[in-house]
XYZ file of C-alpha atoms in Angstrom:
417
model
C 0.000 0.000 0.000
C 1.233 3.663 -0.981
C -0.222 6.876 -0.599
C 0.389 10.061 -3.388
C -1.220 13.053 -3.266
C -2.716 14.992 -6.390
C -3.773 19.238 -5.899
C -6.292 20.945 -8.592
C -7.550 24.198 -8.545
C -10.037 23.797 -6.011
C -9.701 20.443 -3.643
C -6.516 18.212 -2.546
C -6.841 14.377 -2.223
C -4.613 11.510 -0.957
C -4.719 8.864 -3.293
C -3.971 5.340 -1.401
C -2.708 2.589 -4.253
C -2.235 -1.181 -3.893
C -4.761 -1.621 -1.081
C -5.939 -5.202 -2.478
C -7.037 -6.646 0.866
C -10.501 -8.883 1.058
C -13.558 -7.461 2.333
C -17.013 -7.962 2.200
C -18.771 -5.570 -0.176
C -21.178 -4.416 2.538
C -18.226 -2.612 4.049
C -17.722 -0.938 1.417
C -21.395 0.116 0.514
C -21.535 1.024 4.031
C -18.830 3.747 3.917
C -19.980 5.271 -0.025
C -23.324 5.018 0.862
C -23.719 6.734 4.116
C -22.286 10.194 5.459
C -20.004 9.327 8.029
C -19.164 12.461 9.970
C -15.688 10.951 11.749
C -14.289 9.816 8.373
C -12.928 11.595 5.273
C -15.046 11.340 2.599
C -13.893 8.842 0.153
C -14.196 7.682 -3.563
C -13.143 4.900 -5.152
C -11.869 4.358 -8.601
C -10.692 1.777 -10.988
C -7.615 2.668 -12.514
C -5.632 -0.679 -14.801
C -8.003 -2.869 -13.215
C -6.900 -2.074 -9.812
C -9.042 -0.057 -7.146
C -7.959 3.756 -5.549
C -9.235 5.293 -2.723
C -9.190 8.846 -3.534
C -9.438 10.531 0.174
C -10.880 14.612 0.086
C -9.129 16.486 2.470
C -9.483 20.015 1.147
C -8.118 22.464 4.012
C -7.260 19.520 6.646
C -3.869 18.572 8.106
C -2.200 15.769 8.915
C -1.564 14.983 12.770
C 1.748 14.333 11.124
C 2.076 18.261 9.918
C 0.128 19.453 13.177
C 3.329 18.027 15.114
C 6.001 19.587 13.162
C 4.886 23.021 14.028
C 4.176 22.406 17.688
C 4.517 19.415 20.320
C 1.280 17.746 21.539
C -0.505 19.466 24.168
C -3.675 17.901 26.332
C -6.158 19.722 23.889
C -4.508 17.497 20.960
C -4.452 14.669 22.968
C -7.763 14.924 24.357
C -9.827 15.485 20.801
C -7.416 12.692 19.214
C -9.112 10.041 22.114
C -12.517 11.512 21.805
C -12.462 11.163 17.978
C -11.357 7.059 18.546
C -14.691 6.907 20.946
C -16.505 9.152 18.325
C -15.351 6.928 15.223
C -15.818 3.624 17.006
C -19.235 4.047 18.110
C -20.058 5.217 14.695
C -18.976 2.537 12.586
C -20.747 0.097 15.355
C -23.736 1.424 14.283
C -23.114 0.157 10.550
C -21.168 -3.079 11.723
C -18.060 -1.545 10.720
C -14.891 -2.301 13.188
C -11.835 0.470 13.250
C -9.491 -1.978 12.896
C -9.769 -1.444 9.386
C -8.387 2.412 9.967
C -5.416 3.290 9.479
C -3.774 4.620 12.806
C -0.359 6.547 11.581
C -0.043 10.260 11.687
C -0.201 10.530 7.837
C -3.714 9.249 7.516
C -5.151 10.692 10.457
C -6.346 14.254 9.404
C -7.668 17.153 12.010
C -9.736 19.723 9.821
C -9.523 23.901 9.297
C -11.452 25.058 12.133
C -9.190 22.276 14.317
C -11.724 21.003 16.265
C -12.750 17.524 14.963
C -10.417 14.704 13.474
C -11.138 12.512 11.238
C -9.917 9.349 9.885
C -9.415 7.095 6.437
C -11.245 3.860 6.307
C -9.932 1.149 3.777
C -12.136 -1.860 3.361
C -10.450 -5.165 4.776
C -7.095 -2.644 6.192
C -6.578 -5.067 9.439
C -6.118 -7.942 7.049
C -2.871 -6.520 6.417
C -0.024 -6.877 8.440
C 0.150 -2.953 9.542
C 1.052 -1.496 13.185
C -2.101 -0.807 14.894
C -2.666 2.179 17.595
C 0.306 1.013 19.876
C 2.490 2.261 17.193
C 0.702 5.351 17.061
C 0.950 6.179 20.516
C 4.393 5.503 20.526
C 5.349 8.088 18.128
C 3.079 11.063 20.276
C 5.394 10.253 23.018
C 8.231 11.432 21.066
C 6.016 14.513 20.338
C 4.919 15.203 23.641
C 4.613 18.278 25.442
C 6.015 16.486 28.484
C 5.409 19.726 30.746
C 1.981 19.340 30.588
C 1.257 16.382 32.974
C -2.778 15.397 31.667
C -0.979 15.116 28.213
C 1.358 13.074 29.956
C -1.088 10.925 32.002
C -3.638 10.766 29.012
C -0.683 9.582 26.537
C 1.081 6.889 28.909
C -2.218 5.720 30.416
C -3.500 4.755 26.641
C -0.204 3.055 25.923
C 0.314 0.723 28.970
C -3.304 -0.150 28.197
C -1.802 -0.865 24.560
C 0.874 -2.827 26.275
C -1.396 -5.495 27.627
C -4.036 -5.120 25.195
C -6.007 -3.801 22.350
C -7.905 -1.113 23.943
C -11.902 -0.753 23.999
C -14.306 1.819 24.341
C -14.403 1.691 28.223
C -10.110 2.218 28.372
C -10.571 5.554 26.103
C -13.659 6.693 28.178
C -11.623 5.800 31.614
C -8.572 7.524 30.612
C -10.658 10.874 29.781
C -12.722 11.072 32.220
C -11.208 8.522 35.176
C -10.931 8.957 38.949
C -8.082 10.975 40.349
C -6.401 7.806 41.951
C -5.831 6.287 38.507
C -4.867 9.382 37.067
C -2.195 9.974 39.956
C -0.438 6.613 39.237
C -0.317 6.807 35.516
C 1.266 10.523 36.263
C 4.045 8.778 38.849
C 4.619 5.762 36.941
C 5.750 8.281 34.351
C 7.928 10.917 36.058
C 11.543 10.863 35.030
C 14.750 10.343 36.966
C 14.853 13.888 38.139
C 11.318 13.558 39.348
C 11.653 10.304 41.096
C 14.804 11.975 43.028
C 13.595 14.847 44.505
C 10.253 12.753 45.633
C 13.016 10.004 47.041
C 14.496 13.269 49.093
C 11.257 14.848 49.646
C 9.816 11.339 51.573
C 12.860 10.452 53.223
C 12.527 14.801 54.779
C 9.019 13.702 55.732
C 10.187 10.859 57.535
C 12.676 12.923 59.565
C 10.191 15.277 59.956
C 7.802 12.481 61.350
C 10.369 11.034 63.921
C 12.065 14.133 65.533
C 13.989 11.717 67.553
C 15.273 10.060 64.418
C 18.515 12.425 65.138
C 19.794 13.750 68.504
C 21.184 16.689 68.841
C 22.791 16.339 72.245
C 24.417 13.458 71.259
C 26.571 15.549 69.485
C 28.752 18.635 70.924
C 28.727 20.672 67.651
C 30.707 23.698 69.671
C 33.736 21.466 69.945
C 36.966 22.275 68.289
C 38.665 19.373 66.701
C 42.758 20.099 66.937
C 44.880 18.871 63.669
C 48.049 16.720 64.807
C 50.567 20.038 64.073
C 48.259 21.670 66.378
C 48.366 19.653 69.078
C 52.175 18.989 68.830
C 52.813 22.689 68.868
C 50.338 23.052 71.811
C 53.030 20.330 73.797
C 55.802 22.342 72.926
C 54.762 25.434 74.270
C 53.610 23.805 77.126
C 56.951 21.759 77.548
C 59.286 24.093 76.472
C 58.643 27.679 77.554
C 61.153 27.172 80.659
C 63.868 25.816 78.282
C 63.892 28.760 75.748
C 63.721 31.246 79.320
C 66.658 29.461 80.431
C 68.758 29.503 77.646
C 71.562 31.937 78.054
C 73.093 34.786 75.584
C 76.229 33.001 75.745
C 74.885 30.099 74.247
C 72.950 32.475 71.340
C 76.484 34.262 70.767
C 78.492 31.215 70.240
C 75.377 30.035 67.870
C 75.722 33.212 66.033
C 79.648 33.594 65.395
C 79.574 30.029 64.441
C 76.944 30.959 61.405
C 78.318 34.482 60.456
C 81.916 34.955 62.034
C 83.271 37.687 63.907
C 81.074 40.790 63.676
C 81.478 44.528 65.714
C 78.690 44.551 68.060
C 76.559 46.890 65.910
C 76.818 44.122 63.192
C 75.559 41.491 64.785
C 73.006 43.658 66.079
C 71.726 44.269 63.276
C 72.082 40.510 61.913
C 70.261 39.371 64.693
C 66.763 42.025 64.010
C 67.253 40.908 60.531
C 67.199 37.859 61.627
C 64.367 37.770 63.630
C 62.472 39.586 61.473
C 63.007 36.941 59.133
C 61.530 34.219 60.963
C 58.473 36.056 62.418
C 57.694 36.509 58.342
C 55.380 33.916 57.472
C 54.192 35.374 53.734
C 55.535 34.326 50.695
C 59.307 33.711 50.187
C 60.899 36.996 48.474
C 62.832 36.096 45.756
C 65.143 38.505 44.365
C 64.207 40.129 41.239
C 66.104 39.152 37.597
C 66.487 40.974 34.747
C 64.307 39.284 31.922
C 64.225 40.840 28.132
C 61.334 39.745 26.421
C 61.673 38.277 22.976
C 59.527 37.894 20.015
C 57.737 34.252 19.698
C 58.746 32.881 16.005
C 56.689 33.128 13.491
C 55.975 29.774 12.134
C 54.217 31.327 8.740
C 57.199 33.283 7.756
C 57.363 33.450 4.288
C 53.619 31.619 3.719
C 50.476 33.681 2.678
C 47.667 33.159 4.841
C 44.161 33.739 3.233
C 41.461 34.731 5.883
C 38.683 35.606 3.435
C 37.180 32.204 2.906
C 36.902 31.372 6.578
C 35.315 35.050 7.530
C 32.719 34.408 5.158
C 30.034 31.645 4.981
C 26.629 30.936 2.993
C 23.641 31.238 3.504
C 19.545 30.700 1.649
C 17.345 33.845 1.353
C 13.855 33.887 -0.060
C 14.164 37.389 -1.562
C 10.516 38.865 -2.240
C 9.753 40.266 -6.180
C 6.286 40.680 -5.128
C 4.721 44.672 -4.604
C 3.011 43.972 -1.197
C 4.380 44.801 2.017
C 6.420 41.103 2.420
C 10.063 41.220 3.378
C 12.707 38.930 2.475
C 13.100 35.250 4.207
C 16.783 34.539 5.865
C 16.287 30.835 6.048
C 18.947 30.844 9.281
C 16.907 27.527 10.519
C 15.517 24.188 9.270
C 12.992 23.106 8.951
C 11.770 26.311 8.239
C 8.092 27.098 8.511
C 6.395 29.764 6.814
C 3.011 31.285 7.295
C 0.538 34.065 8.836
C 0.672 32.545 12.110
C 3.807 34.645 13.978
C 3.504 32.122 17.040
C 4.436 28.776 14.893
C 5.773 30.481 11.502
C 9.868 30.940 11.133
C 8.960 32.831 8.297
C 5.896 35.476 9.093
C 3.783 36.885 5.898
C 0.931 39.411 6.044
C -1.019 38.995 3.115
C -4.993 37.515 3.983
C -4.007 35.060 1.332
C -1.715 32.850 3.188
C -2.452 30.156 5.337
C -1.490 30.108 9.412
C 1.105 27.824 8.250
C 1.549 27.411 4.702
C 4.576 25.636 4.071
C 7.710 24.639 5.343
C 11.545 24.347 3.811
C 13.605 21.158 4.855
C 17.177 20.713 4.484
C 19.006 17.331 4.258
C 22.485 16.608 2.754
C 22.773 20.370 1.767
C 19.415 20.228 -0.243
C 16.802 22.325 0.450
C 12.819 20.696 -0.376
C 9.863 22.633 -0.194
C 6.708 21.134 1.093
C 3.265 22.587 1.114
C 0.930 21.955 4.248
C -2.260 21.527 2.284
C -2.739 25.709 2.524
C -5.753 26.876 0.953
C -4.543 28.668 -2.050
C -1.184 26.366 -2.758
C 2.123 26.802 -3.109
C 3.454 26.773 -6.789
C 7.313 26.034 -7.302
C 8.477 27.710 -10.990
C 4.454 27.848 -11.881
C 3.376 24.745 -10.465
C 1.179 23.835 -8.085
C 2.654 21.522 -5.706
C 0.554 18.668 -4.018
C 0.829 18.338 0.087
C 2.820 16.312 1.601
C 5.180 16.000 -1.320
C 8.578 17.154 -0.922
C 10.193 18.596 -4.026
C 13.569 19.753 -4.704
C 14.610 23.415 -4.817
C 17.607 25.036 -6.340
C 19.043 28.572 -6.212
C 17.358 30.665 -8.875
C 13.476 28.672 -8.261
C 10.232 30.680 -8.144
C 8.431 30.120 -4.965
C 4.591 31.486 -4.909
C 2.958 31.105 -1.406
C -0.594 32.264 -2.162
C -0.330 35.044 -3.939
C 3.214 36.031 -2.480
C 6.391 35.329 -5.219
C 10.066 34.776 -3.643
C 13.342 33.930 -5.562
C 15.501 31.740 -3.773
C 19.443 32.937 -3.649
C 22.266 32.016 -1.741
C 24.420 35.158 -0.424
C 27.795 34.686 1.209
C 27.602 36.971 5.005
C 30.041 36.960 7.693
């Protein structure tokens, strides 16, 4: 199974191809025949002998798109589960089961107004061997707003159901509108590392908080002063030998002092000996005598090479430069992917004209190519004069005429600093 998508003038389909899986043709009368609200109206054609379903969705959005512009927030997450209750108690009603519905974010589509979703039924779908909604709830974790804890609880709570299970009306319903004890333990059983921690150190202050006794103060003398062992040898010294030092005599000092500097006029050794004491009753830095240093030149290792700094001062970058005569200004595309629309709270790019969508389009880079990709706006994005389907990511090239609406850019590549 493969899924293109074809844009006319007025409407935008996905086309899904090589969906030969057995049904019964009930099903399929069911779903052509009747105007169900949670599913995209579909067509079916014969095209080689082999059957399309040509899906309408003028103006809608994938969940995938949704996603790229912002993370998933508890509003997304709670209309995505009350669209599964609203879509499987609808196709009950006409014996239909939703396992035959695609559950991926590209066939999952949430409309203009954003406030209904609605899905792609393919006759005899669960036949094949496709992921079901485990796999979809797998990738909104990745796209999680994870500072919003009832996205967080409603996410993870439908999963470990998914874990165990495929879930049922009553999970969905339980999930949205469960008691608070549930909801608590889906919230803990999801908190990260950091979280766990501080409740670990939060519970364990509780507890000492709870038995006052758990830690004695008086056991403890925290006034006491706790002597190093040079501390308390010094102490015995002074102790021990204050008498000694009083009874040593000057002879004994003079004989010490000729020894070490020789025969000396009593004014000399005078003077030696305050210079002496001053020196030992300094206990700063060691003064070391000053030398004479001449500074020299470090080599230069590029003598005689030329250096060229003008290539690595300078660097590339894309520009959408407007031609257009409205009020637009040109697009530095200084981030990828880059979104552009009308919408200055999710658009890179902002325009003003009324023509453009909240977010049009968007501008990808990979391998040092740029691909344009239109977001199913309402009036299309043309690339050189064409209008490009959604979903389909085409090529650009410097020199390419990009039309968003009614708004016409050149693409260029300037070297800045």
């Amino acid at each position: 199974m493969k899924t293109e998508y074809l844009r006319t003038a007025k409407n935008s389909y996905m086309i899904v191809k090589d969906a030969d899986f057995e049904f019964e043709s009930y099903e399929l009368e069911m779903v052509l025949q009747n105007d169900l609200k949670n599913l995209v109206p579909m067509q079916v054609l014969v095209a080689d002998g082999k059957v399309e379903y040509w899906f309408d969705v003028t103006g809608m959005k994938t969940l995938e798109q949704e996603l790229s512009v912002a993370d998933a927030d508890r509003e997304m997450i709670k209309l995505l589960l009350e669209s599964i209750c609203s879509v499987k108690m609808e196709l009950e009603e006409y014996l239909l089961d939703d396992k035959d519905i695609p559950y991926t974010m590209g066939m999952i589509f949430r409309n203009r107004t954003g406030n209904r979703i609605q899905f792609c039924y393919i006759p005899g779908y669960h036949c094949g061997d496709y992921p079901g909604i485990r796999k979809l709830f797998e990738e909104l974790m990745q796209r999680l707003n994870h500072t919003d804890q009832e996205a967080v609880r409603m996410t993870y709570g439908i999963y470990e159901i998914c874990a165990l299970a495929e879930p049922v009306l009553e999970d969905y319903l339980e999930i949205l509108y469960g008691n608070a004890n549930q909801t608590d333990a889906v919230c803990n059983a999801n908190l990260d590392k950091n979280e766990r921690f501080m409740i670990s150190v939060d519970s364990q202050n509780n507890q000492r908080e709870n038995h006052p006794n758990a830690w004695k103060k008086g056991d403890i003398n925290w006034n006491r002063e706790y002597l190093t062992s040079e501390q308390i040898t010094d102490t015995k010294r002074k102790e021990a030998g204050t008498d000694k030092r009083k009874a040593e005599s000057k002879e004994t000092k003079e004989g010490r002092e000729k020894q070490e500097t020789g025969w000396r006029s009593p004014f000399l050794r005078r003077g030696k000996r305050k210079k002496h004491t001053l020196d030992m009753d300094y206990y700063g830095p060691e003064k070391e005598e000053a030398t004479a240093v001449v500074a020299e030149s470090m080599p230069d290792f590029n003598a005689g090479e030329t250096v060229c700094f003008s290539e690595s001062s300078f660097h590339s970058i894309w520009e959408l430069v407007y031609m257009g005569d409205g009020i637009e200004k040109n697009l530095v595309l200084d981030r990828f992917p880059y979104i552009i629309g009308k919408n200055s709270s999710l658009a890179d790019g902002i325009l003003l004209a009324q023509t453009v969508s909240r977010v049009h389009a968007r501008i990808l880079q990979e391998n040092d190519t740029l691909f344009l990709e239109d977001h199913n706006s309402t009036n299309g994005t043309y690339l050189n004069g064409h209008l490009i389907p959604m979903n389909t990511r085409m090529p650009l090239q410097e020199g390419d005429r990009l039309i968003f609406a009614t708004e016409e850019f050149v693409l260029k590549s300037k070297m800045v600093r």
